Tab-separated table of C-alpha atoms in Angstrom:
chain	number	residue	atom	x	y	z
A	117	UNK	CA	38.345	61.552	-45.298
A	118	UNK	CA	37.729	64.836	-43.466
A	119	UNK	CA	40.109	65.844	-40.184
A	120	UNK	CA	37.043	65.843	-37.609
A	121	UNK	CA	35.654	62.936	-35.977
A	122	UNK	CA	32.440	63.353	-34.794
A	123	UNK	CA	31.462	62.569	-31.763
A	124	UNK	CA	29.082	59.625	-33.169
A	125	UNK	CA	32.174	57.964	-34.269
A	126	UNK	CA	34.434	57.549	-31.365
A	127	UNK	CA	34.609	54.643	-29.106
A	128	UNK	CA	32.914	56.429	-26.205
A	129	UNK	CA	29.877	56.414	-29.119
A	130	UNK	CA	30.340	52.774	-29.653
A	131	UNK	CA	30.818	52.145	-25.886
A	132	UNK	CA	26.943	53.795	-25.738
A	133	UNK	CA	25.175	51.510	-28.206
A	134	UNK	CA	26.768	48.425	-26.396
A	135	UNK	CA	25.564	49.514	-22.968
A	136	UNK	CA	22.144	50.150	-24.658
A	137	UNK	CA	22.582	46.663	-26.281
A	138	UNK	CA	22.055	47.814	-29.950
A	139	UNK	CA	25.213	46.000	-30.724
A	140	UNK	CA	26.818	42.992	-28.807
A	141	UNK	CA	30.349	43.396	-27.745
A	142	UNK	CA	31.269	40.465	-30.054
A	143	UNK	CA	30.054	42.354	-32.817
A	144	UNK	CA	32.268	45.297	-31.923
A	145	UNK	CA	35.534	43.039	-32.028
A	146	UNK	CA	34.310	41.557	-35.500
A	147	UNK	CA	33.456	44.646	-36.954
A	148	UNK	CA	36.610	46.202	-36.156
A	149	UNK	CA	38.476	42.855	-37.349
A	150	UNK	CA	36.786	42.759	-40.448
A	151	UNK	CA	37.976	46.792	-40.624
A	152	UNK	CA	41.861	45.379	-40.172
A	153	UNK	CA	41.707	42.753	-42.670
A	154	UNK	CA	40.067	45.234	-45.411
A	155	UNK	CA	42.487	47.804	-44.882
A	156	UNK	CA	45.643	46.271	-43.452
A	157	UNK	CA	47.079	45.220	-46.451
A	158	UNK	CA	47.212	48.405	-47.956
A	159	UNK	CA	48.254	50.240	-44.838
A	160	UNK	CA	50.391	47.786	-42.921
A	161	UNK	CA	49.338	49.289	-39.288
A	162	UNK	CA	48.560	45.995	-37.573
A	163	UNK	CA	51.616	43.892	-37.228
A	164	UNK	CA	50.456	41.145	-34.938
A	165	UNK	CA	46.847	39.719	-34.082
A	166	UNK	CA	44.641	37.140	-31.004
A	167	UNK	CA	41.598	37.742	-32.928
A	168	UNK	CA	40.006	34.406	-31.770
A	169	UNK	CA	40.516	35.386	-28.289
A	170	UNK	CA	39.497	38.615	-28.551
A	171	UNK	CA	36.237	36.857	-29.732
A	172	UNK	CA	36.095	34.503	-26.894
A	173	UNK	CA	36.659	37.717	-24.490
A	174	UNK	CA	33.701	39.611	-26.215
A	175	UNK	CA	31.068	36.476	-26.123
A	176	UNK	CA	32.231	36.441	-22.239
A	177	UNK	CA	31.531	40.014	-21.899
A	178	UNK	CA	28.189	39.801	-23.914
A	179	UNK	CA	27.198	37.407	-21.445
A	180	UNK	CA	28.394	39.489	-18.406
A	181	UNK	CA	27.532	42.781	-19.137
A	182	UNK	CA	27.595	45.069	-15.831
A	183	UNK	CA	24.641	47.435	-14.678
A	184	UNK	CA	27.327	50.373	-15.232
A	185	UNK	CA	29.701	49.457	-17.586
A	186	UNK	CA	32.352	52.312	-18.001
A	187	UNK	CA	32.238	55.018	-21.050
A	188	UNK	CA	34.853	52.835	-23.202
A	189	UNK	CA	33.681	49.311	-22.350
A	190	UNK	CA	33.651	46.669	-24.764
A	191	UNK	CA	35.959	48.792	-26.964
A	192	UNK	CA	38.576	46.798	-29.229
A	193	UNK	CA	41.736	48.300	-28.626
A	194	UNK	CA	45.476	47.792	-30.136
A	195	UNK	CA	48.748	47.509	-28.300
A	196	UNK	CA	51.685	49.467	-29.548
A	197	UNK	CA	54.428	46.821	-30.105
A	198	UNK	CA	57.250	48.150	-27.474
A	199	UNK	CA	57.473	49.721	-24.167
A	200	UNK	CA	54.586	47.917	-22.510
A	201	UNK	CA	54.265	44.077	-22.015
A	202	UNK	CA	51.008	41.675	-22.285
A	203	UNK	CA	50.300	38.347	-21.332
A	204	UNK	CA	48.355	37.978	-24.525
A	205	UNK	CA	50.801	38.887	-26.852
A	206	UNK	CA	54.638	39.269	-27.374
A	207	UNK	CA	56.559	42.678	-27.159
A	208	UNK	CA	58.928	42.541	-29.701
A	209	UNK	CA	59.935	46.257	-30.527
A	210	UNK	CA	59.506	46.103	-34.525
A	211	UNK	CA	62.878	43.950	-34.384
A	212	UNK	CA	64.434	40.962	-35.512
A	213	UNK	CA	66.353	40.316	-32.780
A	214	UNK	CA	62.899	39.744	-30.856
A	215	UNK	CA	60.554	38.202	-33.291
A	216	UNK	CA	60.735	34.824	-30.942
A	217	UNK	CA	60.138	37.020	-27.840
A	218	UNK	CA	57.362	35.368	-25.853
A	219	UNK	CA	54.806	37.207	-23.564
A	220	UNK	CA	56.504	38.191	-20.233
A	221	UNK	CA	52.721	39.344	-18.306
A	222	UNK	CA	50.536	42.716	-18.074
A	223	UNK	CA	52.231	45.598	-17.301
A	224	UNK	CA	50.203	47.780	-14.760
A	225	UNK	CA	48.166	49.862	-17.684
A	226	UNK	CA	47.449	47.277	-19.797
A	227	UNK	CA	45.687	45.700	-16.753
A	228	UNK	CA	43.806	48.585	-15.948
A	229	UNK	CA	42.914	48.854	-19.715
A	230	UNK	CA	41.269	45.218	-19.542
A	231	UNK	CA	39.642	46.143	-16.435
A	232	UNK	CA	38.105	49.344	-17.893
A	233	UNK	CA	36.930	46.835	-20.837
A	234	UNK	CA	39.329	47.528	-23.682
A	235	UNK	CA	39.095	44.443	-26.237
A	236	UNK	CA	42.759	44.031	-27.287
A	237	UNK	CA	43.102	42.917	-30.526
A	238	UNK	CA	46.703	42.893	-31.448
A	239	UNK	CA	49.795	45.291	-31.938
A	240	UNK	CA	50.559	48.089	-33.888
A	241	UNK	CA	53.344	49.492	-35.995
A	242	UNK	CA	56.215	51.039	-35.079
A	243	UNK	CA	60.180	51.957	-36.040
A	244	UNK	CA	62.713	49.690	-34.728
A	245	UNK	CA	62.762	50.407	-30.531
A	246	UNK	CA	60.471	53.314	-31.296
A	247	UNK	CA	63.609	55.373	-32.149
A	248	UNK	CA	62.328	57.207	-35.268
A	249	UNK	CA	60.153	59.822	-37.040
A	250	UNK	CA	58.762	57.691	-39.554
A	251	UNK	CA	57.451	54.136	-39.234
A	252	UNK	CA	59.188	52.025	-41.525
A	253	UNK	CA	60.884	49.329	-39.717
A	254	UNK	CA	62.948	46.810	-41.277
A	255	UNK	CA	60.817	43.679	-39.533
A	256	UNK	CA	57.354	44.904	-40.528
A	257	UNK	CA	58.127	47.101	-43.929
A	258	UNK	CA	56.750	50.655	-43.879
A	259	UNK	CA	53.027	51.754	-42.430
A	260	UNK	CA	51.186	53.726	-44.563
A	261	UNK	CA	49.489	57.016	-44.255
A	262	UNK	CA	45.509	56.729	-44.739
A	263	UNK	CA	45.508	60.022	-46.257
A	264	UNK	CA	47.578	59.214	-49.010
A	265	UNK	CA	49.832	55.876	-49.013
A	266	UNK	CA	52.782	57.698	-50.194
A	267	UNK	CA	53.373	59.758	-47.137
A	268	UNK	CA	54.451	58.861	-43.822
A	269	UNK	CA	52.847	58.734	-40.781
A	270	UNK	CA	55.193	59.342	-38.873
A	271	UNK	CA	56.631	58.079	-35.910
A	272	UNK	CA	57.149	55.986	-33.680
A	273	UNK	CA	53.133	55.232	-32.817
A	274	UNK	CA	52.939	55.612	-36.603
A	275	UNK	CA	50.553	51.724	-36.796
A	276	UNK	CA	48.512	53.554	-33.821
A	277	UNK	CA	47.648	56.437	-35.732
A	278	UNK	CA	47.001	54.707	-38.913
A	279	UNK	CA	44.892	52.594	-37.397
A	280	UNK	CA	43.111	54.879	-35.413
A	281	UNK	CA	42.723	57.554	-38.566
A	282	UNK	CA	41.570	54.692	-41.204
A	283	UNK	CA	38.973	53.467	-38.368
A	284	UNK	CA	40.502	49.864	-37.700
A	285	UNK	CA	39.829	50.817	-34.020
A	286	UNK	CA	38.228	54.040	-32.073
A	287	UNK	CA	41.358	54.035	-29.802
A	288	UNK	CA	45.266	52.558	-29.728
A	289	UNK	CA	47.856	52.723	-27.508
A	290	UNK	CA	50.992	55.104	-28.189
A	291	UNK	CA	54.344	55.547	-26.368
A	292	UNK	CA	55.891	59.390	-26.616
A	293	UNK	CA	59.369	59.746	-25.875
A	294	UNK	CA	59.800	62.791	-28.063
A	295	UNK	CA	56.630	63.527	-29.465
A	296	UNK	CA	55.772	59.526	-30.806
A	297	UNK	CA	52.233	59.884	-29.286
A	298	UNK	CA	51.907	63.569	-31.250
A	299	UNK	CA	53.370	63.363	-34.406
A	300	UNK	CA	51.713	60.512	-35.781
A	301	UNK	CA	48.332	61.814	-34.702
A	302	UNK	CA	49.099	65.277	-36.465
A	303	UNK	CA	50.400	63.251	-39.543
A	304	UNK	CA	47.132	61.275	-39.690
A	305	UNK	CA	44.329	63.842	-38.476
A	306	UNK	CA	43.639	62.092	-35.137
A	307	UNK	CA	44.241	63.259	-31.581
A	308	UNK	CA	47.302	62.785	-29.794
A	309	UNK	CA	47.840	63.491	-25.840
A	310	UNK	CA	50.711	63.459	-23.938
A	311	UNK	CA	49.947	62.991	-20.189
A	312	UNK	CA	52.530	64.389	-17.697
A	313	UNK	CA	55.168	62.320	-17.597
A	314	UNK	CA	54.288	59.784	-14.576
A	315	UNK	CA	50.396	60.034	-14.610
A	316	UNK	CA	50.123	56.970	-16.214
A	317	UNK	CA	52.134	54.207	-14.667
A	318	UNK	CA	55.138	52.304	-16.178
A	319	UNK	CA	55.523	49.590	-14.062
A	320	UNK	CA	55.864	47.142	-13.189
A	321	UNK	CA	58.948	46.579	-15.306
A	322	UNK	CA	59.878	50.237	-15.094
A	323	UNK	CA	58.967	52.562	-12.862
A	324	UNK	CA	60.433	55.387	-16.049
A	325	UNK	CA	61.781	55.344	-19.421
A	326	UNK	CA	64.126	56.752	-21.024
A	327	UNK	CA	65.258	59.171	-18.048
A	328	UNK	CA	61.895	60.341	-17.442
A	329	UNK	CA	60.893	61.502	-20.934
A	330	UNK	CA	58.489	58.925	-21.881
A	331	UNK	CA	54.579	58.606	-21.316
A	332	UNK	CA	52.246	55.852	-22.420
A	333	UNK	CA	48.621	57.164	-23.718
A	334	UNK	CA	46.370	56.815	-26.687
A	335	UNK	CA	45.315	58.188	-29.994
A	336	UNK	CA	41.456	59.114	-30.406
A	337	UNK	CA	39.343	59.998	-32.529
A	338	UNK	CA	38.132	62.597	-29.832
A	339	UNK	CA	39.089	64.539	-27.077
A	340	UNK	CA	36.549	62.876	-24.976
A	341	UNK	CA	37.891	59.568	-25.738
A	342	UNK	CA	41.173	60.479	-24.595
A	343	UNK	CA	39.960	61.928	-20.903
A	344	UNK	CA	37.546	58.908	-20.611
A	345	UNK	CA	40.788	56.485	-21.378
A	346	UNK	CA	42.972	58.753	-19.007
A	347	UNK	CA	40.710	57.723	-16.209
A	348	UNK	CA	41.144	54.125	-16.879
A	349	UNK	CA	44.490	54.208	-16.243
A	350	UNK	CA	46.252	57.256	-14.369
A	351	UNK	CA	47.515	57.516	-10.948
A	352	UNK	CA	50.479	55.590	-9.648
A	353	UNK	CA	51.481	52.169	-9.792
A	354	UNK	CA	52.064	50.228	-6.205
A	355	UNK	CA	55.301	50.797	-4.881
A	356	UNK	CA	56.251	53.832	-7.388
A	357	UNK	CA	58.563	56.468	-5.958
A	358	UNK	CA	57.100	58.401	-8.835
A	359	UNK	CA	53.532	59.831	-10.401
A	360	UNK	CA	50.854	61.904	-10.673
A	361	UNK	CA	47.139	61.407	-8.646
A	362	UNK	CA	44.619	62.430	-10.890
A	363	UNK	CA	41.461	64.596	-9.324
A	364	UNK	CA	39.005	63.130	-7.849
A	365	UNK	CA	36.203	63.371	-9.968
A	366	UNK	CA	38.405	62.400	-13.220
A	367	UNK	CA	39.547	63.567	-16.875
A	368	UNK	CA	36.031	63.025	-18.563
A	369	UNK	CA	33.868	64.645	-15.702
A	370	UNK	CA	36.395	67.866	-16.244
A	371	UNK	CA	35.517	68.391	-19.574
A	372	UNK	CA	32.433	69.797	-18.615
A	373	UNK	CA	33.943	72.326	-16.167
A	374	UNK	CA	33.861	76.180	-17.212
A	375	UNK	CA	37.054	76.935	-19.223
A	376	UNK	CA	38.483	80.163	-17.345
A	377	UNK	CA	39.739	82.678	-19.372
A	378	UNK	CA	43.586	81.734	-19.951
A	379	UNK	CA	47.050	83.316	-20.522
A	380	UNK	CA	48.212	81.797	-23.808
A	381	UNK	CA	51.451	81.995	-25.324
A	382	UNK	CA	52.072	81.348	-28.669
A	383	UNK	CA	54.556	81.158	-31.260
A	384	UNK	CA	55.395	79.635	-34.806
A	385	UNK	CA	59.256	79.309	-34.368
A	386	UNK	CA	61.080	76.113	-32.667
A	387	UNK	CA	63.488	76.326	-30.166
A	388	UNK	CA	66.446	76.775	-33.318
A	389	UNK	CA	64.471	79.875	-34.159
A	390	UNK	CA	63.215	78.352	-37.305
A	391	UNK	CA	59.663	79.438	-38.619
A	392	UNK	CA	57.367	76.557	-39.548
A	393	UNK	CA	56.091	75.871	-42.774
A	394	UNK	CA	52.595	77.962	-44.210
A	395	UNK	CA	50.499	75.436	-43.682
A	396	UNK	CA	51.183	75.025	-40.084
A	397	UNK	CA	51.676	78.175	-39.344
A	398	UNK	CA	48.584	79.268	-40.049
A	399	UNK	CA	46.709	76.649	-38.764
A	400	UNK	CA	47.969	78.276	-35.698
A	401	UNK	CA	47.176	81.940	-35.840
A	402	UNK	CA	43.377	80.371	-37.064
A	403	UNK	CA	42.919	78.841	-34.112
A	404	UNK	CA	44.641	81.852	-31.959
A	405	UNK	CA	42.030	83.940	-33.022
A	406	UNK	CA	39.308	81.074	-32.142
A	407	UNK	CA	40.591	81.398	-28.330
A	408	UNK	CA	41.340	85.282	-28.412
A	409	UNK	CA	37.556	85.384	-29.792
A	410	UNK	CA	36.817	83.038	-26.806
A	411	UNK	CA	37.617	85.979	-24.399
A	412	UNK	CA	41.418	84.341	-23.525
A	413	UNK	CA	44.630	86.474	-23.595
A	414	UNK	CA	46.846	85.619	-26.308
A	415	UNK	CA	50.640	86.823	-25.648
A	416	UNK	CA	53.761	85.838	-28.000
A	417	UNK	CA	56.035	83.025	-26.677
A	418	UNK	CA	59.692	82.080	-27.112
A	419	UNK	CA	61.144	79.230	-26.212
A	420	UNK	CA	64.063	79.322	-24.116
A	421	UNK	CA	67.647	78.418	-25.415
A	422	UNK	CA	67.503	75.546	-22.840
A	423	UNK	CA	65.097	73.873	-24.971
A	424	UNK	CA	67.423	73.074	-27.488
A	425	UNK	CA	68.496	69.688	-28.109
A	426	UNK	CA	71.378	67.743	-28.983
A	427	UNK	CA	73.443	64.846	-28.355
A	428	UNK	CA	72.775	64.688	-25.019
A	429	UNK	CA	69.252	63.764	-25.190
A	430	UNK	CA	70.051	60.716	-27.347
A	431	UNK	CA	71.975	59.888	-24.109
A	432	UNK	CA	69.130	60.075	-22.124
A	433	UNK	CA	66.912	57.056	-24.071
A	434	UNK	CA	69.993	54.930	-25.931
A	435	UNK	CA	70.945	53.349	-22.626
A	436	UNK	CA	67.851	51.930	-22.174
A	437	UNK	CA	68.333	50.473	-25.718
A	438	UNK	CA	71.689	49.203	-24.994
A	439	UNK	CA	69.988	47.541	-21.827
A	440	UNK	CA	66.999	45.972	-23.799
A	441	UNK	CA	69.420	44.613	-26.309
A	442	UNK	CA	71.711	43.152	-23.746
A	443	UNK	CA	68.747	41.865	-22.135
A	444	UNK	CA	67.781	39.842	-24.316
A	445	UNK	CA	71.279	38.541	-25.517
A	446	UNK	CA	71.074	37.068	-22.195
A	447	UNK	CA	68.011	35.284	-22.757
A	448	UNK	CA	69.106	34.209	-25.588
A	449	UNK	CA	72.715	33.209	-24.964
A	450	UNK	CA	73.585	34.964	-27.969
A	451	UNK	CA	74.718	38.909	-29.252
A	452	UNK	CA	72.526	39.675	-32.303
A	453	UNK	CA	73.597	39.303	-35.449
A	454	UNK	CA	74.291	41.928	-37.932
A	455	UNK	CA	70.877	41.521	-39.914
A	456	UNK	CA	68.730	41.213	-36.266
A	457	UNK	CA	69.171	45.037	-35.726
A	458	UNK	CA	68.961	47.610	-38.165
A	459	UNK	CA	71.854	49.986	-39.126
A	460	UNK	CA	70.925	52.960	-36.991
A	461	UNK	CA	70.495	50.737	-33.983
A	462	UNK	CA	73.679	49.567	-34.581
A	463	UNK	CA	75.103	53.128	-34.411
A	464	UNK	CA	72.770	54.089	-31.139
A	465	UNK	CA	74.318	51.143	-29.544
A	466	UNK	CA	77.618	52.468	-30.379
A	467	UNK	CA	76.922	55.771	-29.500
A	468	UNK	CA	75.522	54.177	-25.754
A	469	UNK	CA	78.537	51.937	-25.224
A	470	UNK	CA	80.856	55.252	-25.483
A	471	UNK	CA	78.868	57.197	-22.763
A	472	UNK	CA	80.514	57.148	-19.303
A	473	UNK	CA	78.316	57.339	-16.262
A	474	UNK	CA	78.993	60.707	-16.097
A	475	UNK	CA	77.887	61.366	-19.619
A	476	UNK	CA	74.507	60.029	-18.497
A	477	UNK	CA	74.298	62.239	-15.417
A	478	UNK	CA	75.291	65.298	-17.001
A	479	UNK	CA	72.451	64.510	-19.992
A	480	UNK	CA	69.675	64.180	-16.865
A	481	UNK	CA	71.245	67.415	-15.817
A	482	UNK	CA	70.574	69.515	-18.746
A	483	UNK	CA	67.089	67.723	-19.067
A	484	UNK	CA	66.789	68.993	-15.672
A	485	UNK	CA	68.159	72.577	-16.750
A	486	UNK	CA	65.710	72.607	-19.573
A	487	UNK	CA	62.608	71.471	-17.644
A	488	UNK	CA	63.724	74.476	-15.350
A	489	UNK	CA	63.947	76.973	-17.841
A	490	UNK	CA	60.647	76.004	-19.604
A	491	UNK	CA	59.143	76.431	-16.679
A	492	UNK	CA	60.064	79.693	-16.207
A	493	UNK	CA	59.026	80.469	-19.376
A	494	UNK	CA	55.755	79.743	-18.756
A	495	UNK	CA	55.350	81.120	-15.103
A	496	UNK	CA	52.832	83.445	-16.539
A	497	UNK	CA	50.975	81.676	-18.875
A	498	UNK	CA	48.222	78.674	-18.533
A	499	UNK	CA	49.050	77.127	-21.967
A	500	UNK	CA	51.542	77.564	-24.760
A	501	UNK	CA	49.946	77.086	-28.753
A	502	UNK	CA	52.326	75.967	-31.525
A	503	UNK	CA	52.547	74.026	-34.630
A	504	UNK	CA	52.561	70.379	-33.963
A	505	UNK	CA	54.521	69.683	-37.094
A	506	UNK	CA	57.328	72.086	-38.569
A	507	UNK	CA	55.797	70.493	-42.490
A	508	UNK	CA	53.315	68.405	-44.007
A	509	UNK	CA	53.797	64.730	-44.007
A	510	UNK	CA	56.450	64.158	-46.397
A	511	UNK	CA	57.021	60.944	-48.596
A	512	UNK	CA	57.581	57.549	-47.342
A	513	UNK	CA	61.468	57.196	-47.396
A	514	UNK	CA	63.000	60.547	-46.621
A	515	UNK	CA	62.989	60.377	-43.126
A	516	UNK	CA	64.982	57.354	-42.355
A	517	UNK	CA	68.615	56.840	-41.713
A	518	UNK	CA	69.488	55.365	-44.558
A	519	UNK	CA	67.504	58.284	-46.872
A	520	UNK	CA	69.715	60.437	-45.055
A	521	UNK	CA	73.246	59.233	-45.130
A	522	UNK	CA	73.323	56.353	-42.558
A	523	UNK	CA	74.688	59.173	-40.854
A	524	UNK	CA	73.141	60.109	-36.969
A	525	UNK	CA	73.636	63.928	-37.298
A	526	UNK	CA	72.336	63.993	-40.620
A	527	UNK	CA	69.386	61.964	-39.695
A	528	UNK	CA	68.826	64.200	-36.618
A	529	UNK	CA	68.760	66.967	-38.501
A	530	UNK	CA	65.934	65.925	-40.919
A	531	UNK	CA	63.801	64.521	-38.180
A	532	UNK	CA	64.205	67.691	-35.849
A	533	UNK	CA	63.273	69.665	-38.616
A	534	UNK	CA	60.031	67.839	-39.746
A	535	UNK	CA	59.130	67.546	-36.247
A	536	UNK	CA	60.985	70.011	-33.707
A	537	UNK	CA	57.868	71.091	-31.613
A	538	UNK	CA	57.261	68.061	-29.778
A	539	UNK	CA	60.523	67.370	-27.910
A	540	UNK	CA	60.315	70.449	-24.915
A	541	UNK	CA	57.370	69.048	-23.606
A	542	UNK	CA	59.008	65.856	-22.725
A	543	UNK	CA	62.224	67.239	-21.542
A	544	UNK	CA	59.626	69.449	-19.283
A	545	UNK	CA	57.473	65.872	-18.186
A	546	UNK	CA	54.716	68.435	-19.783
A	547	UNK	CA	51.243	67.526	-20.689
A	548	UNK	CA	50.809	68.261	-24.532
A	549	UNK	CA	48.214	67.820	-26.750
A	550	UNK	CA	47.959	67.337	-31.218
A	551	UNK	CA	45.365	68.187	-32.401
A	552	UNK	CA	43.619	68.150	-36.063
A	553	UNK	CA	42.076	71.904	-37.042
A	554	UNK	CA	42.631	72.364	-40.647
A	555	UNK	CA	43.334	70.743	-44.496
A	556	UNK	CA	45.585	71.935	-46.471
A	557	UNK	CA	44.997	72.750	-50.110
A	558	UNK	CA	46.247	69.184	-50.918
A	559	UNK	CA	43.981	67.189	-48.618
A	560	UNK	CA	46.320	66.418	-45.891
A	561	UNK	CA	45.507	67.280	-42.314
A	562	UNK	CA	47.289	69.880	-40.182
A	563	UNK	CA	47.349	69.993	-36.357
A	564	UNK	CA	48.383	72.515	-33.748
A	565	UNK	CA	50.018	71.781	-30.571
A	566	UNK	CA	48.896	72.838	-26.678
A	567	UNK	CA	50.784	72.241	-23.801
A	568	UNK	CA	50.612	73.254	-20.200
A	569	UNK	CA	52.124	73.009	-16.988
A	570	UNK	CA	53.177	69.734	-15.782
A	571	UNK	CA	50.200	68.651	-13.686
A	572	UNK	CA	47.784	70.504	-15.726
A	573	UNK	CA	46.277	67.588	-18.079
A	574	UNK	CA	42.617	68.072	-17.308
A	575	UNK	CA	43.157	72.129	-18.141
A	576	UNK	CA	44.965	71.037	-21.451
A	577	UNK	CA	42.142	68.628	-22.304
A	578	UNK	CA	39.542	70.695	-21.279
A	579	UNK	CA	40.964	73.562	-23.900
A	580	UNK	CA	41.719	71.171	-26.519
A	581	UNK	CA	37.811	69.794	-26.353
A	582	UNK	CA	36.565	73.926	-26.727
A	583	UNK	CA	39.068	74.005	-30.099
A	584	UNK	CA	37.763	70.772	-31.043
A	585	UNK	CA	33.666	71.591	-31.141
A	586	UNK	CA	34.885	75.719	-32.443
A	587	UNK	CA	36.493	73.941	-34.921
A	588	UNK	CA	34.184	70.925	-36.060
A	589	UNK	CA	31.425	74.275	-36.057
A	590	UNK	CA	33.187	75.961	-38.861
A	591	UNK	CA	34.481	78.556	-36.631
């Protein structure tokens, strides 16, 4: 494997072949199914499938090809097993307590993907309730990294990252509450983009997730695929009180705009002042030199102290967990058995049950304070460049709750030590991208992270594309 995928290997290239009638949608779907069946026994990235239904959909699409199919029309796709709902597949949150869950209907973004021509093949592996830095749920078993099956794929969109990196599919759904798109993208050497909070809708069953920390989007093999997918989904849902409106010409077209000279802040130290490992830091300085050569201004940057997360951060999302489990218990008419939820989930539920309404309000206020401080720290900057991870992907079995003494504080210290650069963008609702740019001496991908101000999604994507092109050109 190489760290950079060529444009000839992404979703738009596949859709272009379909549009030219070089390959049918059915052939594209059959090819993806064959790759899943070949590789999934080793990687465990896909946890539920609807292959026959997808093949039937593909055959119908081949009989009614539009005159001007979209840039991703006919491309096979996978949905993560959390957050969103589909009429085609149940959402089980990688939890034994949800093992018998039924399909709920299509979330708005799922409907928009299907209207754009994506063909859903199944769902991908994730930690239980997307709550971990590694994808090793008890319900499904560990997902393995295509670069080295002994290593973590990260979390929580680990199955999506492994599926895209291995070539099972060209793009797949991910969620990002504290780095859950960008961390797996960095571990697996693919592109992961977290849009501004509210740009992609989460309705109709939710207006926000985790107090507004979460954004849903996709992991891809190229920047342009991410922009094309964002064109399919971006924009407020009917009845929502929040959300961004995309540019009139769209994000894919915006990639063709000239990139004006930018002022870019650079750091290899996390919000606690800890420096990233040499392989991660060296990648940042290499990209900074590339950007400076392009004519951009490079300044030093430091995270504000308010960007340091604490126990209050978990108060924002564990309440959602408590609600999901309570809702499921009401549906089943019983509480979960001890073995139907993982030990870490039980620990987080205990934490959530101990919170008062005032505790939750204070957590939201701290999130607002962090967002304000991060915004002020970027007042004179267009972008911030950092490592995506603080270290290379560690071995499976080292980031889990059980591996860290079944202690939430010890687990959090280890996890945020591994991936401390992602969360600030969630606190501030910022667009942020993880982009593979190098390989370690051991042959593992290394990624950098580019973050912009809220609403500057097109700029982050355009800058990421410029970096992608420079790296692929060997600069």
